[in-house]
XYZ file of C-alpha atoms in Angstrom:
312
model
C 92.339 78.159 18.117
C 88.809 76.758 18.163
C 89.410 74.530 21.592
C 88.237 75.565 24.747
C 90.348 77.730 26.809
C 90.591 74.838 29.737
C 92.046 72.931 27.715
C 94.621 75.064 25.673
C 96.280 76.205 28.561
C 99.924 77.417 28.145
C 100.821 73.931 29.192
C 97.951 72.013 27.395
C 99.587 73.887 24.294
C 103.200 73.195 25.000
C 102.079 69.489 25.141
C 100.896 69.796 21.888
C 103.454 71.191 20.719
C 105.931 68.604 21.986
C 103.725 65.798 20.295
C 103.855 67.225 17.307
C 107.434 68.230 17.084
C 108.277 64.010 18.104
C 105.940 62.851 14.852
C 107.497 65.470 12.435
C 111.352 64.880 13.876
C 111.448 69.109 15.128
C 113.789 69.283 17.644
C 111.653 70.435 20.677
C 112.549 72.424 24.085
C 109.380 73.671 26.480
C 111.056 76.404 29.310
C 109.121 76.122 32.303
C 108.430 78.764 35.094
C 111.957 78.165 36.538
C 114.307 78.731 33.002
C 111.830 81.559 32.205
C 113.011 83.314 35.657
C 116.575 82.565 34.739
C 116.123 83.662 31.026
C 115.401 87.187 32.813
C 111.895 86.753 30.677
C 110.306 89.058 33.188
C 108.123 91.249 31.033
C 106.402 87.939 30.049
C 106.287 86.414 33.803
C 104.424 89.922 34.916
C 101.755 88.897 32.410
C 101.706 85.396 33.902
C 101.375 85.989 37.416
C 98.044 86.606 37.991
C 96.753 83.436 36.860
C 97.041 79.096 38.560
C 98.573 78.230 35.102
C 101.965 78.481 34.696
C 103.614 80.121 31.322
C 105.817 78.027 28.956
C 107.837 78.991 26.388
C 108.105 76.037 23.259
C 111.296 76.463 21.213
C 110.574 74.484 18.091
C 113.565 73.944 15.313
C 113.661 72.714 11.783
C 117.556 72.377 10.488
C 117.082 72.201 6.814
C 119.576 74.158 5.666
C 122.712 72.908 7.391
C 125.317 74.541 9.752
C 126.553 77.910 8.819
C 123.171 78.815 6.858
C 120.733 82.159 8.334
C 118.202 81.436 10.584
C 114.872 82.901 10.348
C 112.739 83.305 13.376
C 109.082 83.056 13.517
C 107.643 84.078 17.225
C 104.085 83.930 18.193
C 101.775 85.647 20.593
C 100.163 82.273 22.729
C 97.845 84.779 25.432
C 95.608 81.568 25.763
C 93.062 83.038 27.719
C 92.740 86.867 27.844
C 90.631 88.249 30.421
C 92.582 92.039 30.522
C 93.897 91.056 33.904
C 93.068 94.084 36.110
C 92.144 96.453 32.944
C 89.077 93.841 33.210
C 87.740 93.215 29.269
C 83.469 93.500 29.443
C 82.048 89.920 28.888
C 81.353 90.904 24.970
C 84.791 91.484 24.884
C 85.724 87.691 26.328
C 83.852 85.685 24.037
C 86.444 85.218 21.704
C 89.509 85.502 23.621
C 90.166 81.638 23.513
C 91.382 82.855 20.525
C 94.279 85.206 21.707
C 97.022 82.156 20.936
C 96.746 82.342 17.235
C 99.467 83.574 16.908
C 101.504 80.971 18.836
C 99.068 78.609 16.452
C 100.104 79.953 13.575
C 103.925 79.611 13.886
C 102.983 76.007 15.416
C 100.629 75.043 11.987
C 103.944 76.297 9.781
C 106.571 74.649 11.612
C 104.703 71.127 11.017
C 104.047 72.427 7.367
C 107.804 73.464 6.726
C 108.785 70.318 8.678
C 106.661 67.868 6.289
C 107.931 69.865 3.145
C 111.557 69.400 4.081
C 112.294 73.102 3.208
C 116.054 73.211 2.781
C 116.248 76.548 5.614
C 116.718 76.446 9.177
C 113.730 78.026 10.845
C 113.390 78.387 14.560
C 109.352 78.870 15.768
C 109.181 80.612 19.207
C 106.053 80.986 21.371
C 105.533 82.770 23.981
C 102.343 80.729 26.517
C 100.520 82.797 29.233
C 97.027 83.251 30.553
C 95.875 86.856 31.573
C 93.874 86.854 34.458
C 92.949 88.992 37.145
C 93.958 86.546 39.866
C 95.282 88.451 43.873
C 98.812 88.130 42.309
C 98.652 90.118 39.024
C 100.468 93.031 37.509
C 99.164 96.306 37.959
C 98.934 99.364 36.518
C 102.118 101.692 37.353
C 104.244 98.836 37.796
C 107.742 98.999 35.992
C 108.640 95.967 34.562
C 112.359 95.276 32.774
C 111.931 93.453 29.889
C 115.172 90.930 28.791
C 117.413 93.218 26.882
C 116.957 95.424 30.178
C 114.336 98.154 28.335
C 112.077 99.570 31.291
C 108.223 99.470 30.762
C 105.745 101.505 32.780
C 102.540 99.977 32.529
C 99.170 101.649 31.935
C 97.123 99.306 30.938
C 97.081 94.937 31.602
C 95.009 94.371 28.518
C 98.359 95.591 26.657
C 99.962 91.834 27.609
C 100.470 90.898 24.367
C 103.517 93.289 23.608
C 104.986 92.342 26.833
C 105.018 88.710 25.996
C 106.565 89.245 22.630
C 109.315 91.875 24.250
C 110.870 88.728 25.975
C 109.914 86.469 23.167
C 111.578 88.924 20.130
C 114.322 89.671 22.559
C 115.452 85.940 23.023
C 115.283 85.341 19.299
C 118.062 88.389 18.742
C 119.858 86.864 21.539
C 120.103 83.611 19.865
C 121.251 85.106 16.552
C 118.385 84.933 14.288
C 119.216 86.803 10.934
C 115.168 87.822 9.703
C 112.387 87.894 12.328
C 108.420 87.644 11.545
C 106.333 87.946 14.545
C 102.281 86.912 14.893
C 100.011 88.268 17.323
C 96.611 89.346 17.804
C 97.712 92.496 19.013
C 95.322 94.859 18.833
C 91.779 96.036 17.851
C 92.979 99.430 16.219
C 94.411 97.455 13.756
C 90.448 95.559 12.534
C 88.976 99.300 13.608
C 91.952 100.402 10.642
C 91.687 97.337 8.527
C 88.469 95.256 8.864
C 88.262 91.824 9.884
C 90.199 89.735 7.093
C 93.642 92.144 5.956
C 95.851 91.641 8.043
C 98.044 94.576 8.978
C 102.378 94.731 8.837
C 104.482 96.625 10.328
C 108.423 96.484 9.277
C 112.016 97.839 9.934
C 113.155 97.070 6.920
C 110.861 97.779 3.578
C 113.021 95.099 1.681
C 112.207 91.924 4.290
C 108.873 93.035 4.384
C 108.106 92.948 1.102
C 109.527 89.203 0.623
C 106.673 89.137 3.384
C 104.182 91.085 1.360
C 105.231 89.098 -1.830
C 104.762 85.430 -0.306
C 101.441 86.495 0.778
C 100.208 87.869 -2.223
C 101.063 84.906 -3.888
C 99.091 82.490 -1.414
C 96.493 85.010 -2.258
C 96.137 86.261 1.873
C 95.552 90.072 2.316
C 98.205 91.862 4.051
C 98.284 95.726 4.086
C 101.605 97.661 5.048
C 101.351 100.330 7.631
C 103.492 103.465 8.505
C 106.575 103.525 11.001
C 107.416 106.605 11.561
C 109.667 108.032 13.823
C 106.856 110.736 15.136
C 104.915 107.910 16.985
C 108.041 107.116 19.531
C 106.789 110.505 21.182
C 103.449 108.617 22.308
C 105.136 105.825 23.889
C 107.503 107.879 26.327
C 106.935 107.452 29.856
C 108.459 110.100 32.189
C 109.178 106.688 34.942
C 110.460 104.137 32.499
C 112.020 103.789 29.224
C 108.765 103.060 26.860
C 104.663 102.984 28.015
C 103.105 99.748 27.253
C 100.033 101.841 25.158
C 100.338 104.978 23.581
C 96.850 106.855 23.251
C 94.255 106.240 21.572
C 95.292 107.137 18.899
C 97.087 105.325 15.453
C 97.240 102.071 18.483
C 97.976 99.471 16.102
C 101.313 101.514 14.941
C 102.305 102.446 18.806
C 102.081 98.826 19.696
C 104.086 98.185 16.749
C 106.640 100.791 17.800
C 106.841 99.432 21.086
C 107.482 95.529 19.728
C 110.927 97.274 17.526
C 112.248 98.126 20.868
C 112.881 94.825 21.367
C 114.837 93.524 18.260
C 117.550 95.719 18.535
C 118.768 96.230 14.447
C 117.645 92.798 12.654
C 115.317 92.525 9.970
C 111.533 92.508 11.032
C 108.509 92.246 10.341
C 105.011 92.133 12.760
C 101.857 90.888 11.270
C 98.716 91.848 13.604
C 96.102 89.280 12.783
C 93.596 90.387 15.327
C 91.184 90.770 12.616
C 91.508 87.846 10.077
C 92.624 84.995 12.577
C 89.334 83.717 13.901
C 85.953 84.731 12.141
C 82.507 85.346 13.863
C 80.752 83.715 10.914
C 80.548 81.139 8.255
C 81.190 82.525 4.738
C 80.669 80.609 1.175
C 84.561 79.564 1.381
C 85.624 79.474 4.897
C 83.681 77.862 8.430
C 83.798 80.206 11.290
C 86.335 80.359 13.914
C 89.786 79.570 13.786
C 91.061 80.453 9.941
C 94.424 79.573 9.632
C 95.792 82.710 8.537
C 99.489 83.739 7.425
C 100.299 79.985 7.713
C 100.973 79.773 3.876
C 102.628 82.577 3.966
C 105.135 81.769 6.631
C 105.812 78.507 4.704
C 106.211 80.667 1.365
C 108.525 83.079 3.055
C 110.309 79.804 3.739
C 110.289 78.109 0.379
C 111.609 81.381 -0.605
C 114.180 81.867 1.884
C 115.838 78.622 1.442
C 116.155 79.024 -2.095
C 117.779 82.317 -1.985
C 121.542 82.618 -1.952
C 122.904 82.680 1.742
């Protein structure tokens, strides 16, 4: 999270990745451009296209707990450089988005952990590698983009790439037959405007996975903070040229973008941590440096620990 943006590219990252899954024995697979196109991943190539770096996808899997066992699926948000694209962010508003992988970071930094722990559960860490930029080729606003499980977005605003990433991402990870899903992103700044900059905020489908989620975290002593899902915020997201907007208002944001995101896991267990706020800080405090934090790491690995103990 703290390395410069030409370096952590989406492939600088996926060759990270790759090294690290070799030394910790993770079985490894990096999609380039091409398998993304014939994955149908096209909600995440839109994002992609406006910048020189190509996206990558990094499957990373940890078979602890045998054939047969559930599979949970943690899936990050790896925007490695987000400029808004067309919906052009000020310069302010750039200064930290070097930053807009943690999520992809974070599901990378508990994969090792749950890999050197030799958790008895078979996790599977996806993450989802693009750069936003505003490049001759990039998405614009009114395009219609269909997403992997064929769900039709009209888009309204390029600075709303995240959710378009994780569509593709969220959808694959149904696909492959992933029983729980957690997903990581710095998704949006309703949810700090909401929460501040350390809680981080979840969203769920199902109260009783999320608060295993809630649980694990309060044990490893990281603030998490449950908000609503109600069926009244669908209305915002309708689009009268596509099946969902990609932003819904100004309005409650954190929760639309959350809405949108449980379009795209069709009826397994989830649960979305936004961790816009508490993932890199702008200062040094008594007990923490600034920048990069680490955050939810422990409690993926917790939610683990936990998961592998529990009666399949």
């Amino acid at each position: 999270v703290n390395r410069q943006p030409a370096e952590i590219t989406p492939g600088g990252f996926a060759q990270r990745a790759d090294q690290l899954a070799k030394q910790l024995g993770l079985k490894c697979e990096i999609w380039d451009q091409t398998r993304l196109v014939q994955e149908r991943m096209r909600s995440m190539l839109a994002v992609a296209q406006g910048s020189s770096q190509p996206p990558r996808l990094v499957k990373l899997e940890h078979r602890g707990g045998g054939e047969g066992q559930p599979t949970v699926a943690l899936v990050g948000k790896g925007v490695t450089f987000d400029s808004g694209g067309l919906s052009l962010k000020p310069s302010d508003g750039m200064l930290t988005m070097k930053c807009d992988m943690a999520g992809a970071a974070t599901v990378l930094g508990a994969m090792a952990a749950i890999a050197r722990l030799k958790l008895p559960v078979n996790v599977v860490g996806l993450m989802g590698l693009v750069e936003n930029m505003p490049g001759g080729n990039a998405f614009k606003l009114g395009d219609v983009l269909t997403a992997r499980n064929g769900v039709t977005i009209e888009v309204l605003n390029t600075d709303a790439e995240g959710r378009l990433v994780l569509a593709d991402v969220l959808s694959y990870a149904v696909d492959r037959g992933a029983e729980r899903l957690i997903d990581l992103a710095t998704l949006t700044g309703a949810c700090v405007v909401a929460l501040g900059e350390d809680v981080t905020g979840a969203f769920t489908n199902d109260q009783a996975w999320c608060d295993e989620v809630l649980a694990a975290a309060a044990s490893c002593g990281e603030d998490v903070w449950q908000l609503p899902m109600f069926e009244a915020y669908n209305e915002l997201l309708k689009s009268d040229v596509a099946d969902v907007k990609n932003v819904g208002g100004r309005w409650g944001g954190a929760i639309t973008a959350a809405k949108f995101l449980e379009k795209f896991v069709s009826e397994k267990s989830w649960v979305h941590l936004d961790i816009a706020g508490p993932s890199f800080a702008s200062s040094n405090k008594p007990n923490r440096e600034g920048g990069g934090t680490g955050c939810m790491v422990r409690t993926l690995v917790e939610v683990a620990r936990r998961f592998g103990d529990s009666p399949a």
